[in-house]
Short mmCIF file of C-alpha atoms and ligand atoms in Angstrom, two decimals:
data_model
loop_
_atom_site.label_atom_id
_atom_site.label_comp_id
_atom_site.label_asym_id
_atom_site.label_seq_id
_atom_site.Cartn_x
_atom_site.Cartn_y
_atom_site.Cartn_z
CA MET A 14 -5.10 -20.28 17.17
CA ARG A 15 -2.33 -22.87 15.84
CA LEU A 16 0.60 -21.22 17.36
CA GLU A 17 -0.81 -20.30 20.81
CA ASN A 18 2.16 -19.75 22.89
CA LYS A 19 4.69 -20.44 20.53
CA VAL A 20 7.66 -18.04 20.50
CA ALA A 21 8.63 -17.68 16.29
CA ILE A 22 11.81 -15.85 15.09
CA ILE A 23 11.52 -14.50 11.48
CA THR A 24 14.22 -13.09 9.67
CA GLY A 25 13.92 -11.27 7.04
CA GLY A 26 10.64 -10.25 8.81
CA ALA A 27 10.23 -6.37 7.38
CA SER A 28 9.30 -6.83 4.09
CA GLY A 29 6.73 -9.12 1.87
CA ILE A 30 7.07 -12.74 3.04
CA GLY A 31 8.62 -12.05 5.89
CA GLU A 32 5.94 -9.65 6.85
CA ALA A 33 3.05 -11.29 6.38
CA THR A 34 4.25 -14.32 7.76
CA ALA A 35 4.89 -12.66 10.80
CA ARG A 36 1.27 -11.20 10.50
CA LEU A 37 -0.38 -14.15 10.05
CA PHE A 38 1.47 -15.98 12.78
CA ALA A 39 0.54 -13.46 15.12
CA GLN A 40 -3.10 -13.81 14.37
CA GLU A 41 -2.64 -17.28 14.94
CA GLY A 42 -1.22 -16.77 18.54
CA ALA A 43 2.19 -16.61 18.35
CA LYS A 44 4.75 -14.30 20.01
CA VAL A 45 6.47 -12.80 17.01
CA VAL A 46 10.21 -11.66 16.83
CA ILE A 47 11.33 -9.79 13.60
CA ALA A 48 14.59 -10.14 12.95
CA ASP A 49 16.05 -7.62 9.73
CA LEU A 50 18.54 -5.13 9.01
CA ALA A 51 15.52 -2.88 8.22
CA ASP A 52 14.10 -0.54 10.96
CA ARG A 53 10.80 -1.25 9.07
CA GLY A 54 11.12 -3.69 11.26
CA GLN A 55 10.00 -2.01 14.29
CA GLU A 56 7.18 -0.22 12.55
CA ILE A 57 5.91 -3.55 11.97
CA SER A 58 6.43 -5.13 15.60
CA HIS A 59 4.95 -1.80 17.42
CA ASP A 60 1.95 -2.17 14.67
CA LEU A 61 1.24 -5.84 16.10
CA ILE A 62 1.63 -4.74 19.69
CA GLN A 63 -1.02 -1.64 18.85
CA GLN A 64 -3.36 -4.73 18.02
CA GLY A 65 -2.59 -6.70 20.78
CA TYR A 66 -0.18 -9.22 20.12
CA GLU A 67 3.52 -9.72 21.69
CA SER A 68 6.16 -8.86 19.30
CA LEU A 69 9.85 -7.53 19.34
CA PHE A 70 11.65 -6.43 16.76
CA VAL A 71 16.05 -7.69 16.46
CA LYS A 72 17.69 -5.30 14.14
CA ALA A 73 20.01 -8.23 12.91
CA ASP A 74 22.54 -8.65 9.60
CA VAL A 75 21.52 -12.79 9.28
CA THR A 76 25.72 -12.70 7.83
CA ASN A 77 26.79 -11.84 11.09
CA GLU A 78 27.72 -14.64 14.13
CA GLU A 79 27.24 -12.37 16.90
CA HIS A 80 24.09 -10.71 15.09
CA THR A 81 22.47 -14.30 14.98
CA LYS A 82 23.39 -15.38 18.53
CA ASN A 83 21.87 -11.97 20.16
CA MET A 84 18.77 -12.27 18.25
CA ILE A 85 18.41 -15.98 20.07
CA GLU A 86 19.46 -14.27 23.51
CA GLN A 87 17.06 -11.83 22.75
CA THR A 88 13.92 -13.78 22.01
CA VAL A 89 15.08 -15.98 25.05
CA ARG A 90 14.86 -13.10 27.26
CA GLN A 91 11.72 -11.78 26.58
CA PHE A 92 9.92 -14.58 25.80
CA GLY A 93 11.59 -17.30 27.99
CA GLN A 94 11.84 -19.81 24.78
CA LEU A 95 11.99 -20.06 21.09
CA ASP A 96 9.91 -22.74 18.88
CA ILE A 97 10.11 -21.75 15.53
CA MET A 98 12.53 -20.31 13.10
CA PHE A 99 12.01 -18.99 9.49
CA ALA A 100 14.84 -18.48 8.14
CA ASN A 101 13.62 -16.10 5.42
CA ALA A 102 15.99 -13.04 4.80
CA GLY A 103 17.30 -13.15 1.32
CA ILE A 104 18.11 -11.49 -1.84
CA ALA A 105 17.74 -11.35 -5.91
CA ASN A 106 20.40 -11.57 -7.77
CA GLU A 107 20.15 -11.30 -11.52
CA ALA A 108 23.40 -11.90 -13.07
CA ASN A 109 25.38 -14.74 -15.21
CA ILE A 110 28.59 -15.79 -14.51
CA HIS A 111 30.51 -13.77 -17.06
CA GLU A 112 29.30 -10.62 -15.57
CA MET A 113 28.82 -11.36 -12.33
CA SER A 114 31.68 -10.07 -9.48
CA TYR A 115 33.36 -12.35 -7.33
CA GLU A 116 31.86 -9.66 -4.67
CA GLN A 117 28.15 -10.24 -6.18
CA TRP A 118 28.59 -14.16 -5.89
CA LYS A 119 29.91 -14.05 -2.46
CA LYS A 120 27.22 -11.72 -1.03
CA THR A 121 24.27 -13.59 -2.52
CA MET A 122 25.95 -17.06 -0.81
CA ASP A 123 26.46 -15.27 2.15
CA ILE A 124 22.90 -14.01 2.88
CA ASN A 125 20.56 -16.87 1.00
CA LEU A 126 22.70 -19.83 2.13
CA SER A 127 24.83 -18.83 4.99
CA GLY A 128 22.55 -16.77 6.80
CA VAL A 129 20.41 -19.82 7.09
CA TYR A 130 23.15 -21.97 8.05
CA LEU A 131 23.54 -19.49 11.11
CA SER A 132 20.11 -19.38 11.54
CA ASP A 133 19.31 -22.25 11.74
CA LYS A 134 22.30 -23.48 14.02
CA TYR A 135 21.87 -21.06 16.84
CA ALA A 136 17.95 -21.96 17.00
CA ILE A 137 19.03 -26.01 16.72
CA GLU A 138 21.42 -25.02 19.72
CA GLN A 139 18.71 -23.53 21.88
CA MET A 140 15.66 -25.69 21.02
CA ARG A 141 17.93 -28.66 22.55
CA LYS A 142 19.29 -27.15 25.07
CA GLN A 143 15.30 -26.50 25.62
CA GLY A 144 14.59 -30.00 24.90
CA THR A 145 10.84 -29.39 23.90
CA GLY A 146 11.69 -29.57 20.19
CA GLY A 147 10.64 -27.27 17.66
CA ALA A 148 9.94 -26.39 13.89
CA ILE A 149 12.21 -24.73 11.85
CA VAL A 150 11.15 -23.04 8.01
CA ASN A 151 14.38 -22.61 5.33
CA SER A 152 13.38 -20.01 2.72
CA GLY A 153 14.13 -22.11 -0.74
CA SER A 154 12.71 -21.20 -4.07
CA ILE A 155 11.80 -22.68 -7.46
CA HIS A 156 15.07 -23.02 -7.61
CA SER A 157 16.11 -24.76 -5.21
CA PHE A 158 15.13 -27.48 -8.21
CA VAL A 159 15.26 -25.67 -11.71
CA GLY A 160 17.58 -23.00 -12.93
CA LYS A 161 16.78 -20.07 -15.39
CA ASP A 162 19.13 -18.17 -16.93
CA GLY A 163 20.87 -14.89 -14.65
CA VAL A 164 20.02 -16.33 -11.74
CA THR A 165 22.90 -18.26 -10.81
CA ALA A 166 24.40 -17.26 -7.53
CA TYR A 167 20.87 -17.27 -6.47
CA ALA A 168 20.04 -20.91 -7.54
CA ALA A 169 23.07 -21.82 -6.34
CA ALA A 170 22.28 -20.62 -2.97
CA LYS A 171 19.08 -21.78 -2.96
CA GLY A 172 19.89 -25.52 -4.19
CA GLY A 173 22.49 -25.04 -1.12
CA VAL A 174 19.31 -24.50 1.17
CA LYS A 175 17.42 -27.64 -0.22
CA LEU A 176 19.84 -29.95 0.96
CA LEU A 177 20.62 -28.65 4.13
CA THR A 178 17.10 -28.57 4.89
CA GLN A 179 17.00 -32.31 4.16
CA THR A 180 20.20 -33.15 5.69
CA LEU A 181 18.90 -31.39 8.98
CA GLY A 182 15.87 -32.45 9.03
CA ILE A 183 17.26 -35.72 9.05
CA THR A 184 19.40 -35.31 12.19
CA TYR A 185 16.85 -33.48 13.91
CA SER A 186 14.21 -35.02 13.84
CA LYS A 187 14.85 -37.48 16.35
CA GLU A 188 14.95 -34.89 18.87
CA GLY A 189 11.27 -33.53 18.01
CA ILE A 190 13.00 -30.41 15.51
CA ARG A 191 11.44 -30.75 12.25
CA VAL A 192 13.65 -28.47 9.60
CA ASN A 193 11.89 -28.18 6.36
CA ALA A 194 11.77 -25.61 3.39
CA VAL A 195 9.12 -23.60 1.67
CA CYS A 196 9.68 -22.88 -1.93
CA PRO A 197 8.13 -20.23 -3.43
CA GLY A 198 7.38 -19.47 -7.02
CA TYR A 199 7.87 -15.78 -8.24
CA ILE A 200 5.90 -14.18 -5.42
CA ASP A 201 4.76 -9.98 -5.89
CA THR A 202 6.86 -8.91 -3.14
CA PRO A 203 9.79 -5.72 -3.25
CA LEU A 204 12.12 -8.40 -3.83
CA ILE A 205 11.05 -8.16 -7.80
CA ALA A 206 9.35 -4.62 -7.62
CA ASP A 207 12.28 -3.11 -9.51
CA SER A 208 12.16 -5.66 -12.37
CA PRO A 209 10.87 -4.06 -15.95
CA LYS A 210 7.50 -4.51 -16.57
CA GLU A 211 8.42 -6.71 -19.78
CA VAL A 212 10.76 -8.96 -17.37
CA LYS A 213 7.04 -9.07 -14.75
CA GLU A 214 4.94 -9.85 -17.99
CA HIS A 215 7.58 -12.58 -18.65
CA LEU A 216 8.11 -14.38 -15.27
CA VAL A 217 3.76 -13.94 -14.96
CA ASN A 218 3.93 -16.66 -18.33
CA LEU A 219 6.03 -19.21 -16.64
CA HIS A 220 3.47 -19.80 -13.88
CA PRO A 221 0.78 -21.97 -15.13
CA MET A 222 -1.58 -20.08 -12.86
CA GLY A 223 -1.36 -17.02 -15.11
CA ARG A 224 -0.11 -14.78 -12.45
CA LEU A 225 2.63 -14.06 -9.55
CA GLY A 226 1.79 -15.81 -6.42
CA ARG A 227 0.96 -12.98 -3.24
CA ALA A 228 3.09 -13.21 -0.04
CA ASP A 229 -0.06 -14.21 2.34
CA GLU A 230 -0.14 -17.70 0.18
CA VAL A 231 3.44 -18.11 1.09
CA ALA A 232 2.60 -17.70 5.14
CA LYS A 233 -0.06 -20.06 4.75
CA ALA A 234 2.33 -22.69 3.80
CA VAL A 235 5.19 -21.74 6.25
CA LEU A 236 2.24 -21.57 8.89
CA PHE A 237 1.58 -25.23 7.96
CA LEU A 238 5.05 -25.84 8.42
CA ALA A 239 5.73 -24.67 11.37
CA SER A 240 2.33 -25.73 13.03
CA GLU A 241 1.44 -29.32 14.84
CA ASP A 242 -0.43 -29.67 11.14
CA ALA A 243 3.20 -30.81 9.48
CA SER A 244 3.66 -32.92 13.18
CA PHE A 245 5.22 -36.04 10.59
CA ILE A 246 6.84 -34.02 7.99
CA ALA A 247 10.91 -33.35 8.12
CA GLY A 248 13.31 -32.54 5.99
CA THR A 249 10.94 -31.59 3.03
CA THR A 250 10.23 -28.72 0.63
CA LEU A 251 6.68 -27.63 -0.17
CA LEU A 252 6.62 -25.64 -3.20
CA VAL A 253 4.28 -23.04 -3.71
CA ASP A 254 4.55 -21.70 -7.03
CA GLY A 255 1.62 -21.94 -9.24
CA GLY A 256 2.42 -25.00 -10.97
CA TYR A 257 5.81 -23.49 -12.31
CA THR A 258 8.06 -26.47 -11.36
CA ALA A 259 5.25 -29.23 -12.44
CA GLN A 260 5.76 -28.35 -16.68
P1 NAD B 330 11.84 -8.67 0.61
O1 NAD B 330 13.07 -7.96 -0.45
O2 NAD B 330 10.47 -8.15 0.40
O3 NAD B 330 12.47 -9.29 2.20
C1 NAD B 330 13.69 -9.89 2.13
C2 NAD B 330 13.61 -9.09 3.56
O4 NAD B 330 15.08 -9.58 3.85
C3 NAD B 330 13.46 -7.60 3.83
O5 NAD B 330 13.17 -7.07 4.76
C4 NAD B 330 15.21 -7.15 3.78
O6 NAD B 330 15.78 -5.83 4.51
C5 NAD B 330 15.87 -8.63 4.79
N1 NAD B 330 17.37 -8.87 4.74
C6 NAD B 330 18.31 -9.04 3.44
N2 NAD B 330 19.16 -8.99 3.49
C7 NAD B 330 19.46 -8.92 5.28
C8 NAD B 330 20.43 -9.91 5.89
N3 NAD B 330 21.59 -9.93 6.04
N4 NAD B 330 19.94 -9.68 7.12
C9 NAD B 330 18.78 -9.34 7.71
N5 NAD B 330 17.61 -9.44 7.10
C10 NAD B 330 18.19 -8.82 5.20
O7 NAD B 330 12.05 -10.37 -0.25
P2 NAD B 330 10.86 -11.22 -0.23
O8 NAD B 330 10.45 -11.37 -1.43
O9 NAD B 330 9.79 -11.27 1.25
O10 NAD B 330 11.82 -12.91 0.06
C11 NAD B 330 11.85 -13.66 0.98
C12 NAD B 330 12.77 -14.98 0.74
O11 NAD B 330 11.71 -15.28 0.15
C13 NAD B 330 13.93 -14.61 0.22
O12 NAD B 330 14.89 -15.88 1.02
C14 NAD B 330 14.03 -14.53 -1.06
O13 NAD B 330 14.81 -15.29 -1.88
C15 NAD B 330 12.65 -15.82 -1.06
N6 NAD B 330 11.99 -15.98 -2.09
C16 NAD B 330 11.50 -14.87 -2.88
C17 NAD B 330 10.54 -14.90 -4.30
C18 NAD B 330 9.93 -14.21 -4.75
O14 NAD B 330 9.43 -13.90 -5.56
N7 NAD B 330 9.64 -12.62 -4.21
C19 NAD B 330 10.27 -16.18 -4.85
C20 NAD B 330 10.82 -17.36 -3.92
C21 NAD B 330 12.04 -17.01 -2.65
#
């Protein structure tokens, strides 16, 4: 088991990539805290406990500083420490700049970039206090690297996550806190479930593998970055994109 005795928080753990990662982390021995706005996180946490794993659900909005602090405090109160943060909560937003309101822009930047900043900030504070190192995995995207018609605010936020990750990776690797990012291609989760059929077909064709990715395929990459298998990896971005950005 690769995460035995580790305590992990997964933001956005109530769905898609976060849920798949929560389940995989538990199987690998971690005590898993699911932090999400959605109450489904409670059901997943209960399910994990029923399977004999240790888990906690914390209802939290990652854009709210008090919620973020509380999520760390509750984790430490229940499990005594924090070793891993997967800053994964995010939303989709497809709109070109001429049709996007400032409110839409701010919401996307707030959740997809500032939410990562807050999760990382308070995780790093706790990990430094413990002095035991730690691993942080941020949620980037192929759009941390390449743009696409209509992904304006989303790409701006995910590009920010990439450079935030690199900078934190440099600064805190000295203290044994490794900060990295996972950068998925299009993954078949509720995030893109509402896309029209023709849009989904188009997305499939953008991947050389000729399909969308699965949440469990991203979860395995997150597990790698969070585990000791990645002990000399800091400040990097791991693309899980079926070849999308290699073209
Ligand atoms: P999802 O919609 O299945 O899950 C996202 C979760 O985040 C949900 O449970 C939602 O309730 C939660 N969330 C949203 N706003 C929140 C907030 N303010 N506070 C707390 N929780 C909040 O999406 P997913 O596909 O699993 O995406 C997870 C991450 O992966 C996101 O950051 C997304 O941008 C990124 N990503 C997804 C894809 C994809 O194609 N699905 C591709 C690249 C990157």
